[in-house]
Short mmCIF file of C-alpha atoms in Angstrom, two decimals:
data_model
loop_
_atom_site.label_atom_id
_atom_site.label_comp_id
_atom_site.label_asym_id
_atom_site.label_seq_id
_atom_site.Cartn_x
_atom_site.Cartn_y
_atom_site.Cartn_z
CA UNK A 216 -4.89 5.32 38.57
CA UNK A 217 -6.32 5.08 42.13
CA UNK A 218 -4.84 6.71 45.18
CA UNK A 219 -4.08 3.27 46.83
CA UNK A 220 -2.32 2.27 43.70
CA UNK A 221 -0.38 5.63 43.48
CA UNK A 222 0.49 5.17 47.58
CA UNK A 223 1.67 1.52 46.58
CA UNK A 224 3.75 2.36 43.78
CA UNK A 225 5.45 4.99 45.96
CA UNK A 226 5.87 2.73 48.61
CA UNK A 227 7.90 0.32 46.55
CA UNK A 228 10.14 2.89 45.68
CA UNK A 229 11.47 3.00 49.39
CA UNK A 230 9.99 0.15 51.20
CA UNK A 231 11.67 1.75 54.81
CA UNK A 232 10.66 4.91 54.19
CA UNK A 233 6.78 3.89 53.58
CA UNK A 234 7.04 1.80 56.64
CA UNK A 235 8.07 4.17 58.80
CA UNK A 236 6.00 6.60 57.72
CA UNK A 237 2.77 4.16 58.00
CA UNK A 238 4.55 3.77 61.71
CA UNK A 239 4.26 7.30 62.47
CA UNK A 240 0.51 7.71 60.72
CA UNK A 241 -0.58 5.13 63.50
CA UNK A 242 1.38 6.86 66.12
CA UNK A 243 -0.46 10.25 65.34
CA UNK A 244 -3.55 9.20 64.65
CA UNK A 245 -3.95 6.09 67.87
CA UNK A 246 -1.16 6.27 70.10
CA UNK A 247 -0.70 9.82 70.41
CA UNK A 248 -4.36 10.50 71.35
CA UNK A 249 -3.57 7.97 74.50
CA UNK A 250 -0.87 9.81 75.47
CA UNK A 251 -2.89 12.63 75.23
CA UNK A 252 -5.44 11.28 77.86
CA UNK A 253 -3.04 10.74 80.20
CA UNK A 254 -3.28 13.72 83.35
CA UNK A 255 0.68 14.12 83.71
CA UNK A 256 1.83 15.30 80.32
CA UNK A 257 4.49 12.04 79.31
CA UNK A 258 4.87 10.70 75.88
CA UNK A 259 5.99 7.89 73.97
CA UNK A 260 9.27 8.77 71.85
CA UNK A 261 8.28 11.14 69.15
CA UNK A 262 8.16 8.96 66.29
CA UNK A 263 9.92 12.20 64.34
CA UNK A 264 12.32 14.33 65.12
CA UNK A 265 12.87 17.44 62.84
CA UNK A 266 16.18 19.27 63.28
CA UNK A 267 16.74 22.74 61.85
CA UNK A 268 20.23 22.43 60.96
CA UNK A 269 20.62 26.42 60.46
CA UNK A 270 18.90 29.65 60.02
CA UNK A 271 20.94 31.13 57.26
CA UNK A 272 19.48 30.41 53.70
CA UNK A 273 20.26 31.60 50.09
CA UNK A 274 16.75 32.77 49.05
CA UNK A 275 14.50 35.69 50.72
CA UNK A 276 10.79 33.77 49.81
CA UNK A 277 8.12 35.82 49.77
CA UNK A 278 5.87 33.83 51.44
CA UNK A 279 8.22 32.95 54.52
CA UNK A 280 8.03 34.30 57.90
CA UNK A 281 11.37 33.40 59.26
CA UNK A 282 14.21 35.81 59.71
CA UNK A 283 16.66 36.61 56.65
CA UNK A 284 19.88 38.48 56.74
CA UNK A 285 19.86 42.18 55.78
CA UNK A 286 16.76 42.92 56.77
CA UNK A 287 16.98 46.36 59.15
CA UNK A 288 16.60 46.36 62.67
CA UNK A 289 13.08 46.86 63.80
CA UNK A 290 11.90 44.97 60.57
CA UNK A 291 9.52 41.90 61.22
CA UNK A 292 11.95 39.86 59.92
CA UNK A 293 15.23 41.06 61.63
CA UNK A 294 17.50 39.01 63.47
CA UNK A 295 21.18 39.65 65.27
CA UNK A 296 24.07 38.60 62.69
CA UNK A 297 24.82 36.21 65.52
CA UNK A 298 21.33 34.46 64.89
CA UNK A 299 22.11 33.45 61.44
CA UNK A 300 25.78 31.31 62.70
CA UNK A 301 24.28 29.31 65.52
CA UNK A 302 25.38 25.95 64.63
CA UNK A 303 25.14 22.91 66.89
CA UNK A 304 28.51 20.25 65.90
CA UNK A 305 28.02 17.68 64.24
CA UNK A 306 29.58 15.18 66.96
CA UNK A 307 26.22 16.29 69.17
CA UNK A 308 23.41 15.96 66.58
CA UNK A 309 25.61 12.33 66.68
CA UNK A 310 25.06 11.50 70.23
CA UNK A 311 21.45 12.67 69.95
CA UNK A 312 21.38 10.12 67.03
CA UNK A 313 22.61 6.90 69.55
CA UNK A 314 20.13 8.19 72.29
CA UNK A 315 17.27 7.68 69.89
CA UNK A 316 18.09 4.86 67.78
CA UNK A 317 16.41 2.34 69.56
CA UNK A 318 13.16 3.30 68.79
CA UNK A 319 13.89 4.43 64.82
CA UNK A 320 12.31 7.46 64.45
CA UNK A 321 12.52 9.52 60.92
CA UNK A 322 14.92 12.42 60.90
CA UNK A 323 13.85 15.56 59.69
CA UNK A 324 16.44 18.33 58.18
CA UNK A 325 15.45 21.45 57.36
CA UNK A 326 16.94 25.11 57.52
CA UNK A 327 16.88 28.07 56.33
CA UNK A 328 18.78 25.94 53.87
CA UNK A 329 19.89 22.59 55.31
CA UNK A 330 22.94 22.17 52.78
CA UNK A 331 24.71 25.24 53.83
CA UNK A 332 25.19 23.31 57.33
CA UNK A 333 28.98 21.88 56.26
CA UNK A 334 28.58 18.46 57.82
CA UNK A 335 24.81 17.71 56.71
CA UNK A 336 26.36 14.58 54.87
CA UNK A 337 28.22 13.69 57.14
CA UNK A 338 25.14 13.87 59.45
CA UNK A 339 23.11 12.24 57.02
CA UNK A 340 25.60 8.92 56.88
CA UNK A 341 26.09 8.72 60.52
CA UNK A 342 21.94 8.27 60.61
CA UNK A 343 21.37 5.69 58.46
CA UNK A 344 24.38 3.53 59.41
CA UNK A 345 22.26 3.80 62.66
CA UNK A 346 19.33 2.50 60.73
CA UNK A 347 17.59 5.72 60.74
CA UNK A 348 14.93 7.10 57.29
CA UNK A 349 15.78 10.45 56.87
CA UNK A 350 14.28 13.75 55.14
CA UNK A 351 15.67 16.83 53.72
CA UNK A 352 13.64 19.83 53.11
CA UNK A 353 15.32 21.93 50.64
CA UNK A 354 15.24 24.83 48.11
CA UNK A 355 17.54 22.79 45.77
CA UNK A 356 20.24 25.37 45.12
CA UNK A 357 23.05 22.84 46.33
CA UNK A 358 21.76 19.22 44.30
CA UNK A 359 24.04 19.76 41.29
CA UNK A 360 26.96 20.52 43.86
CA UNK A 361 26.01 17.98 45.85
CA UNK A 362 24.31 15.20 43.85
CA UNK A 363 26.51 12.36 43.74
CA UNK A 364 27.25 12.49 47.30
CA UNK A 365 23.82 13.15 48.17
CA UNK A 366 23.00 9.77 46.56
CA UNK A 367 25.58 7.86 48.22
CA UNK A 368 24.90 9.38 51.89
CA UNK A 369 21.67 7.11 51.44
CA UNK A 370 19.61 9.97 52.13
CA UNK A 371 15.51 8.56 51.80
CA UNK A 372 13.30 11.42 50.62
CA UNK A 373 14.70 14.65 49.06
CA UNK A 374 11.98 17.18 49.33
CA UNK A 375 12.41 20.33 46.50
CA UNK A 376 10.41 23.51 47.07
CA UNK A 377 8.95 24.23 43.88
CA UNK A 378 6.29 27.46 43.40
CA UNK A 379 5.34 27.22 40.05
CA UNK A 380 6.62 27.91 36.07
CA UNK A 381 10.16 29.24 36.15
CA UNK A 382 9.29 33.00 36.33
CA UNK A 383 6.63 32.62 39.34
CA UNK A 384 9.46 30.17 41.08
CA UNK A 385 11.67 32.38 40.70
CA UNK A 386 9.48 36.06 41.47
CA UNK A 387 8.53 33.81 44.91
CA UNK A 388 12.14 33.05 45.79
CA UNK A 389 13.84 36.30 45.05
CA UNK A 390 16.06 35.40 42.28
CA UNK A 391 15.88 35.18 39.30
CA UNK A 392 17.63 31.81 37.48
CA UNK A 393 16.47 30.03 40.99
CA UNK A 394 14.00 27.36 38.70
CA UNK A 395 17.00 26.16 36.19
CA UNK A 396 19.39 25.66 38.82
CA UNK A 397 16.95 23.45 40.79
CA UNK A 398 16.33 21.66 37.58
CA UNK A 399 19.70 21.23 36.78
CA UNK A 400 19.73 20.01 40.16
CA UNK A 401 17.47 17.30 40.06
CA UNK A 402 18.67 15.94 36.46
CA UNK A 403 21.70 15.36 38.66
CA UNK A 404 20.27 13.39 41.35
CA UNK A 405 18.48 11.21 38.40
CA UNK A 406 21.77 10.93 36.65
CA UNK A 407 23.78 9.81 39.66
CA UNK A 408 20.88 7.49 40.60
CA UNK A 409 21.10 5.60 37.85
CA UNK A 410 25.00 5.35 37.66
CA UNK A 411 24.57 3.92 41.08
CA UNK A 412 21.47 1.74 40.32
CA UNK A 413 19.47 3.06 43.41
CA UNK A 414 15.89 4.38 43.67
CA UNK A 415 16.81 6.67 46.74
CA UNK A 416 16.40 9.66 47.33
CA UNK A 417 12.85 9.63 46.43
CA UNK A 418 12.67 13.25 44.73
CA UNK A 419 9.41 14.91 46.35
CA UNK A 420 8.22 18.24 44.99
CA UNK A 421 6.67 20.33 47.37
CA UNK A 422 4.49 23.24 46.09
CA UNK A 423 3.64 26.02 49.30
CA UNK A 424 0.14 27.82 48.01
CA UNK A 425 0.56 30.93 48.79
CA UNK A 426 -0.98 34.83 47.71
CA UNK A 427 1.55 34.52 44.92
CA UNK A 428 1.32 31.10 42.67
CA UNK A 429 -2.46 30.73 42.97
CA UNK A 430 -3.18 31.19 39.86
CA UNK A 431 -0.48 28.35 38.90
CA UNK A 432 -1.02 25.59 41.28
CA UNK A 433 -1.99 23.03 38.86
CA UNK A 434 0.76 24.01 36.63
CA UNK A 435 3.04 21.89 39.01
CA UNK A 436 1.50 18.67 38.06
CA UNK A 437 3.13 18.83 34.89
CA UNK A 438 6.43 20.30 36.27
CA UNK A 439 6.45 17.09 39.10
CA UNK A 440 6.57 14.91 35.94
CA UNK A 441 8.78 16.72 33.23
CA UNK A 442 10.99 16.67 36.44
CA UNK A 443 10.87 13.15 37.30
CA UNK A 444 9.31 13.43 40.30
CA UNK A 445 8.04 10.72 42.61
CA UNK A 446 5.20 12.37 43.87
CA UNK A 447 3.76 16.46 44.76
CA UNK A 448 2.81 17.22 48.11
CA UNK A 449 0.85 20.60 48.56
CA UNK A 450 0.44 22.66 51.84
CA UNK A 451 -1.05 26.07 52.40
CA UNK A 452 1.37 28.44 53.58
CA UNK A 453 1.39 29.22 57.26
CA UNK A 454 -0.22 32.84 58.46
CA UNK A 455 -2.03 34.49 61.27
CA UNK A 456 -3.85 37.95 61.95
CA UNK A 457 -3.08 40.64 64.39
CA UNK A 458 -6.03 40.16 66.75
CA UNK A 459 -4.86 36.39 66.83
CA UNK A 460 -1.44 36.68 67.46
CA UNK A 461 -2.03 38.92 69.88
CA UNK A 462 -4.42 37.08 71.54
CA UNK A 463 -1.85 34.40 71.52
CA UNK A 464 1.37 36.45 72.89
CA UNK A 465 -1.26 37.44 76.08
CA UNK A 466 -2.09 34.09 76.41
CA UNK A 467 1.76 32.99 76.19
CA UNK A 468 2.97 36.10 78.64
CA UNK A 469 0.21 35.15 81.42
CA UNK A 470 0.96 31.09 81.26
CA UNK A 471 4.40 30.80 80.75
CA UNK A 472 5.77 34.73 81.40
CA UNK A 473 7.64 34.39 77.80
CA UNK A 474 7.06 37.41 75.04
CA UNK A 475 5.72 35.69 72.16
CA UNK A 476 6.39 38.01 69.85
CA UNK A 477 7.15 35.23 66.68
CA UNK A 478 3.73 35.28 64.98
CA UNK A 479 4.50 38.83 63.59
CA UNK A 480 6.13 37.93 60.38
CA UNK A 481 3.79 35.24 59.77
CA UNK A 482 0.86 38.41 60.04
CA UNK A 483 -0.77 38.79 56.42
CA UNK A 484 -2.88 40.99 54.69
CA UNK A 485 -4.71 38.71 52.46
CA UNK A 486 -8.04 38.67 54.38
CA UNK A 487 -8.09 42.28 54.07
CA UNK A 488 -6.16 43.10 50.93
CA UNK A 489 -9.25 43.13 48.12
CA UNK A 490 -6.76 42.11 45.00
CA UNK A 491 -5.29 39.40 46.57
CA UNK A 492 -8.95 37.92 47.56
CA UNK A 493 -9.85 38.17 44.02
CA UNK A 494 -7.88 35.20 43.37
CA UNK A 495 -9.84 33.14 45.60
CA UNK A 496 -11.91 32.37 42.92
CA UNK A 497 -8.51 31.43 40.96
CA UNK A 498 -7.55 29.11 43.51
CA UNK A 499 -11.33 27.62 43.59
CA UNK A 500 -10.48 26.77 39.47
CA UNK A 501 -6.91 25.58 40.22
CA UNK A 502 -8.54 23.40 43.23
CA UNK A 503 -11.30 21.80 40.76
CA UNK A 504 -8.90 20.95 38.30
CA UNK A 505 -7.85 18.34 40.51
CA UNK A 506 -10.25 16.92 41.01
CA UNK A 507 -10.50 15.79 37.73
CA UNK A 508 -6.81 14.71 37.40
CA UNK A 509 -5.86 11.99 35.96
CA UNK A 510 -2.20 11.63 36.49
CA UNK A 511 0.15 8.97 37.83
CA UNK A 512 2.17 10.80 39.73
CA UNK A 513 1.34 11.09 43.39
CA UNK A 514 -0.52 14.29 44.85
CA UNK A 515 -1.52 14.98 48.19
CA UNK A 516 -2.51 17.91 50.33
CA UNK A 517 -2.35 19.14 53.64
CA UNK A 518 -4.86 20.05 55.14
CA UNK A 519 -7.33 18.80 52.20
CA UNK A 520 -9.31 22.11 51.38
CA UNK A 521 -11.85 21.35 49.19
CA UNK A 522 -12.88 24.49 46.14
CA UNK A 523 -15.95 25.85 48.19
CA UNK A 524 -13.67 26.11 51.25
CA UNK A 525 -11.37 28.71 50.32
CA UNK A 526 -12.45 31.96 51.38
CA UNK A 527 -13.25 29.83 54.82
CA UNK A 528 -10.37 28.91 55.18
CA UNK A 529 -8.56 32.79 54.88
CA UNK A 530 -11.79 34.42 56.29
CA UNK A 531 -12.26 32.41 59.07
CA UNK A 532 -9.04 31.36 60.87
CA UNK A 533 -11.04 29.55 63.93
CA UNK A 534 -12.62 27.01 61.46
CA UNK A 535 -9.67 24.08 61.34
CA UNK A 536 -11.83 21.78 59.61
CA UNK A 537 -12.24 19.45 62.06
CA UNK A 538 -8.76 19.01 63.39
CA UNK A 539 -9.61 20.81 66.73
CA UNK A 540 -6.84 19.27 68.56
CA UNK A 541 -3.24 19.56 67.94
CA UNK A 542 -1.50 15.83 68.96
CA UNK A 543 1.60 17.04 67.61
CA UNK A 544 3.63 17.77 70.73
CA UNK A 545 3.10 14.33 71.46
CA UNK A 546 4.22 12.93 68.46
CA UNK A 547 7.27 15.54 66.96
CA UNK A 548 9.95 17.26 68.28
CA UNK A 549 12.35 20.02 66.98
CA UNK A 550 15.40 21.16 67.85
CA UNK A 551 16.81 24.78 66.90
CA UNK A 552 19.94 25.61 65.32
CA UNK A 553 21.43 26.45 68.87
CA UNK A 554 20.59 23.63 70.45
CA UNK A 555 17.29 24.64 71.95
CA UNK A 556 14.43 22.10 71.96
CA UNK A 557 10.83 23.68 71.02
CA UNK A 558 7.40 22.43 70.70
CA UNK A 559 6.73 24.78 68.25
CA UNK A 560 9.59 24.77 65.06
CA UNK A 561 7.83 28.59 63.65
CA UNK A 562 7.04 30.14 66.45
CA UNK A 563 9.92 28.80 68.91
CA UNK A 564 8.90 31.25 71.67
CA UNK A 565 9.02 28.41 74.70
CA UNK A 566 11.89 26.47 75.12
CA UNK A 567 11.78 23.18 76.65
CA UNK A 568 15.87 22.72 77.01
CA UNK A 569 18.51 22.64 75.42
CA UNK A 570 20.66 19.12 73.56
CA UNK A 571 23.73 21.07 74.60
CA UNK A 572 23.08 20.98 78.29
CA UNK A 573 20.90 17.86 78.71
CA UNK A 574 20.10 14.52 77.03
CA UNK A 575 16.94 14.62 74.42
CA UNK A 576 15.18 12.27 76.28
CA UNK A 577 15.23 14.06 79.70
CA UNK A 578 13.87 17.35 77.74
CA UNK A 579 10.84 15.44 75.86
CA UNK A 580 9.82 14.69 79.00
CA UNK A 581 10.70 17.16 81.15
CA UNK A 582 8.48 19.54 83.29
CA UNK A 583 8.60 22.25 80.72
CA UNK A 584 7.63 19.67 77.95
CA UNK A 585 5.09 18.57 79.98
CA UNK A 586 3.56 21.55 81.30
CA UNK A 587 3.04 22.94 77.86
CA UNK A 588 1.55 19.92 76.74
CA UNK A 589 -1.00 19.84 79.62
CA UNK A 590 -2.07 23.63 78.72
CA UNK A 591 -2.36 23.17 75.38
CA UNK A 592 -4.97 19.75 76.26
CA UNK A 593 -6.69 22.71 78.85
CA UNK A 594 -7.42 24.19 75.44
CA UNK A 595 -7.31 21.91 72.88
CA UNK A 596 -5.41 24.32 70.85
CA UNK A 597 -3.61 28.28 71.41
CA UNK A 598 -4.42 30.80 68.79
CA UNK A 599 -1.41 30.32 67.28
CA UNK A 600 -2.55 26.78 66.32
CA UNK A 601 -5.23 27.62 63.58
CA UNK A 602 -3.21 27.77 60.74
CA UNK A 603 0.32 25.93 61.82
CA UNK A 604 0.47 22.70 59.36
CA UNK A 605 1.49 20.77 62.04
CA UNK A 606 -1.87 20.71 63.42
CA UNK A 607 -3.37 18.82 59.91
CA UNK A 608 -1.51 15.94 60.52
CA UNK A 609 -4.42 13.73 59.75
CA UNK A 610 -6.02 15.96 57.35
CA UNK A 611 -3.92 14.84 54.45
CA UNK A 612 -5.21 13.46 51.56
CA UNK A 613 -4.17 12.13 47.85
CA UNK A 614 -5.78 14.31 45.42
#
């Protein structure tokens, strides 16, 4: 099957969803580069905004950099108590919602674990009575729980975090059972689906490649399917070095005066570590075998790294394969579990306002918003950039 008839066969599965999205590929790859040429740092409406509904989360992944609950203080990945209950109400993520109707963009939810925000359904309803296509990012834990009301909130595209067979899942996620119960989970969503003779949510596997499922990568093609899955979507996990980072909090401290200190628990090892490069050539094998797939199901990546690119691609974390300018911040948004309003959803170090205190539209195009935008063009990208998925959002492609 070809990858336009794969695209079209997805497409039909949520018409709305597929235009939208086709919406905001033209908007990143024509529209945003005009904004980008203009000298004052304005924008268009983003044609996505991504809200991080809360930092607390059921799972400690391996291969995530963002701050978990009993971790000690001093520890990479520490945070206050305090940072893991910030929780914006539901009535303002509403109003945020009628300020940026009018121009439709998709809604992204994500966490720490989106469903152990109380009122995501809630949240979810109130967006597409408001004629909104909305996205939830999760690590499946809550579908059973939450299945039949999942399917009635409307909700467009359910995206599952899946690592691999059920003992790699569940050695990445930090507890064990973690694969059945997200299996369970999705049999669920198909059940209630079909009592309610829908097609939405469109289930999405996403598989993160990461030092510890290379080896199994392929395996998910297989998994996608015995799952029922509408399609796989691949990206490479996020990571920096030490001399970047740093590079990138002196950069940060002598622009903006801000201590950039959020790179450090996305700092890895595995350029230097020599057992985890011997699975390069793993990877390379996993990498090949798609390209002589022959499955139905829809697979993409992003970015597209092709098998002799691998060890470029942890070796050399300059080379961005030819995206060499990030468009994003003219094209996304994301707002933190506090409120706070960030160019940057990983690394959250400069904060352009705050939904609390102001109206979303007076922050996107504010003078902070701005400014950064501006430096960032003076640069094309900040060291923090080279590995941030967010910067490959044209380098995606069905595999």
């Amino acid at each position: 099957m070809s990858a336009l008839t794969k695209m079209v066969k997805l497409a039909l599965k949520n018409p709305r969803l597929a235009t939208n999205k086709a919406k905001i590929t033209f908007r990143n790859s024509v529209t945003a580069k005009k904004d980008y040429c203009r000298e004052d740092g304005w924008a268009h409406p983003p044609g996505t905004i991504s809200i991080k509904l809360t930092n607390a989360c059921n799972l400690r992944c391996k291969m995530c950099g963002q701050p978990r609950e009993g971790n000690p203080e001093g520890h990479a990945k520490w945070a206050p108590t305090a940072f893991f209950h910030e929780k914006v109400t539901v009535e303002k993520y509403k109003q945020v919602i009628d300020e940026i109707k009018g121009w439709r963009p998709n809604l992204y939810l994500w966490g720490g674990e989106p469903f152990m925000y109380k009122e995501i359904l809630e949240l979810i309803r109130y967006a597409k009575k408001q004629k909104l296509t909305v996205q939830i990012n999760t690590n499946g834990l809550y579908l059973k729980k939450k299945a039949k009301e999942i399917v009635d909130s409307g909700l467009d595209d359910l995206i599952i975090s899946i690592d691999g067979p059920p003992e790699v899942h569940d050695e990445v996620r930090g507890l064990a059972g973690t694969f059945k119960l997200v299996e369970k989970g999705i049999q669920a969503i198909h059940e209630e689906k079909k009592k309610k003779g829908v097609k939405t949510p469109i289930i999405r596997v996403r598989g993160t490649i990461s030092p510890y499922n290379f080896e199994y990568i392929y395996s998910l093609v297989e998994i996608s399917k015995r799952l029922g899955a509408d399609s796989l979507n691949f990206n490479w996990t996020w990571f920096t070095t030490k001399q970047t980072g740093q590079a990138h909090q002196n950069l940060m401290k002598r622009l903006f005066d801000i201590d950039a200190v959020s790179w450090l628990p996305y700092e890895t090892d595995v350029i230097l570590d020599p057992e985890k490069r011997k699975k390069f050539e793993g990877i390379k094998q996993e990498l090949i075998k798609f390209e002589k797939n022959g499955s139905d199901i829809p697979i993409t990546m992003s970015p597209y790294i092709k098998p002799d690119q691998v060890d470029t691609y942890y070796e050399n974390i300059t080379e961005t394969f030819g995206s060499d300018t990030c468009y994003s911040v003219w094209v996304k948004s994301y707002i933190l579990p506090n409120g706070d309003v960030t160019p940057c959803p990983d690394f959250p170090d400069y904060i352009c306002g705050n939904i609390n205190e102001e109206s979303f539209m007076d922050i996107w195009n504010g003078e902070r918003y701005r400014r950064w935008r501006l430096e960032l063009k003076k640069r094309k990208l900040f060291p923090i950039c080279y590995r941030c998925c967010d910067l490959f959002l044209s380098n995606v492609k069905f595999i």
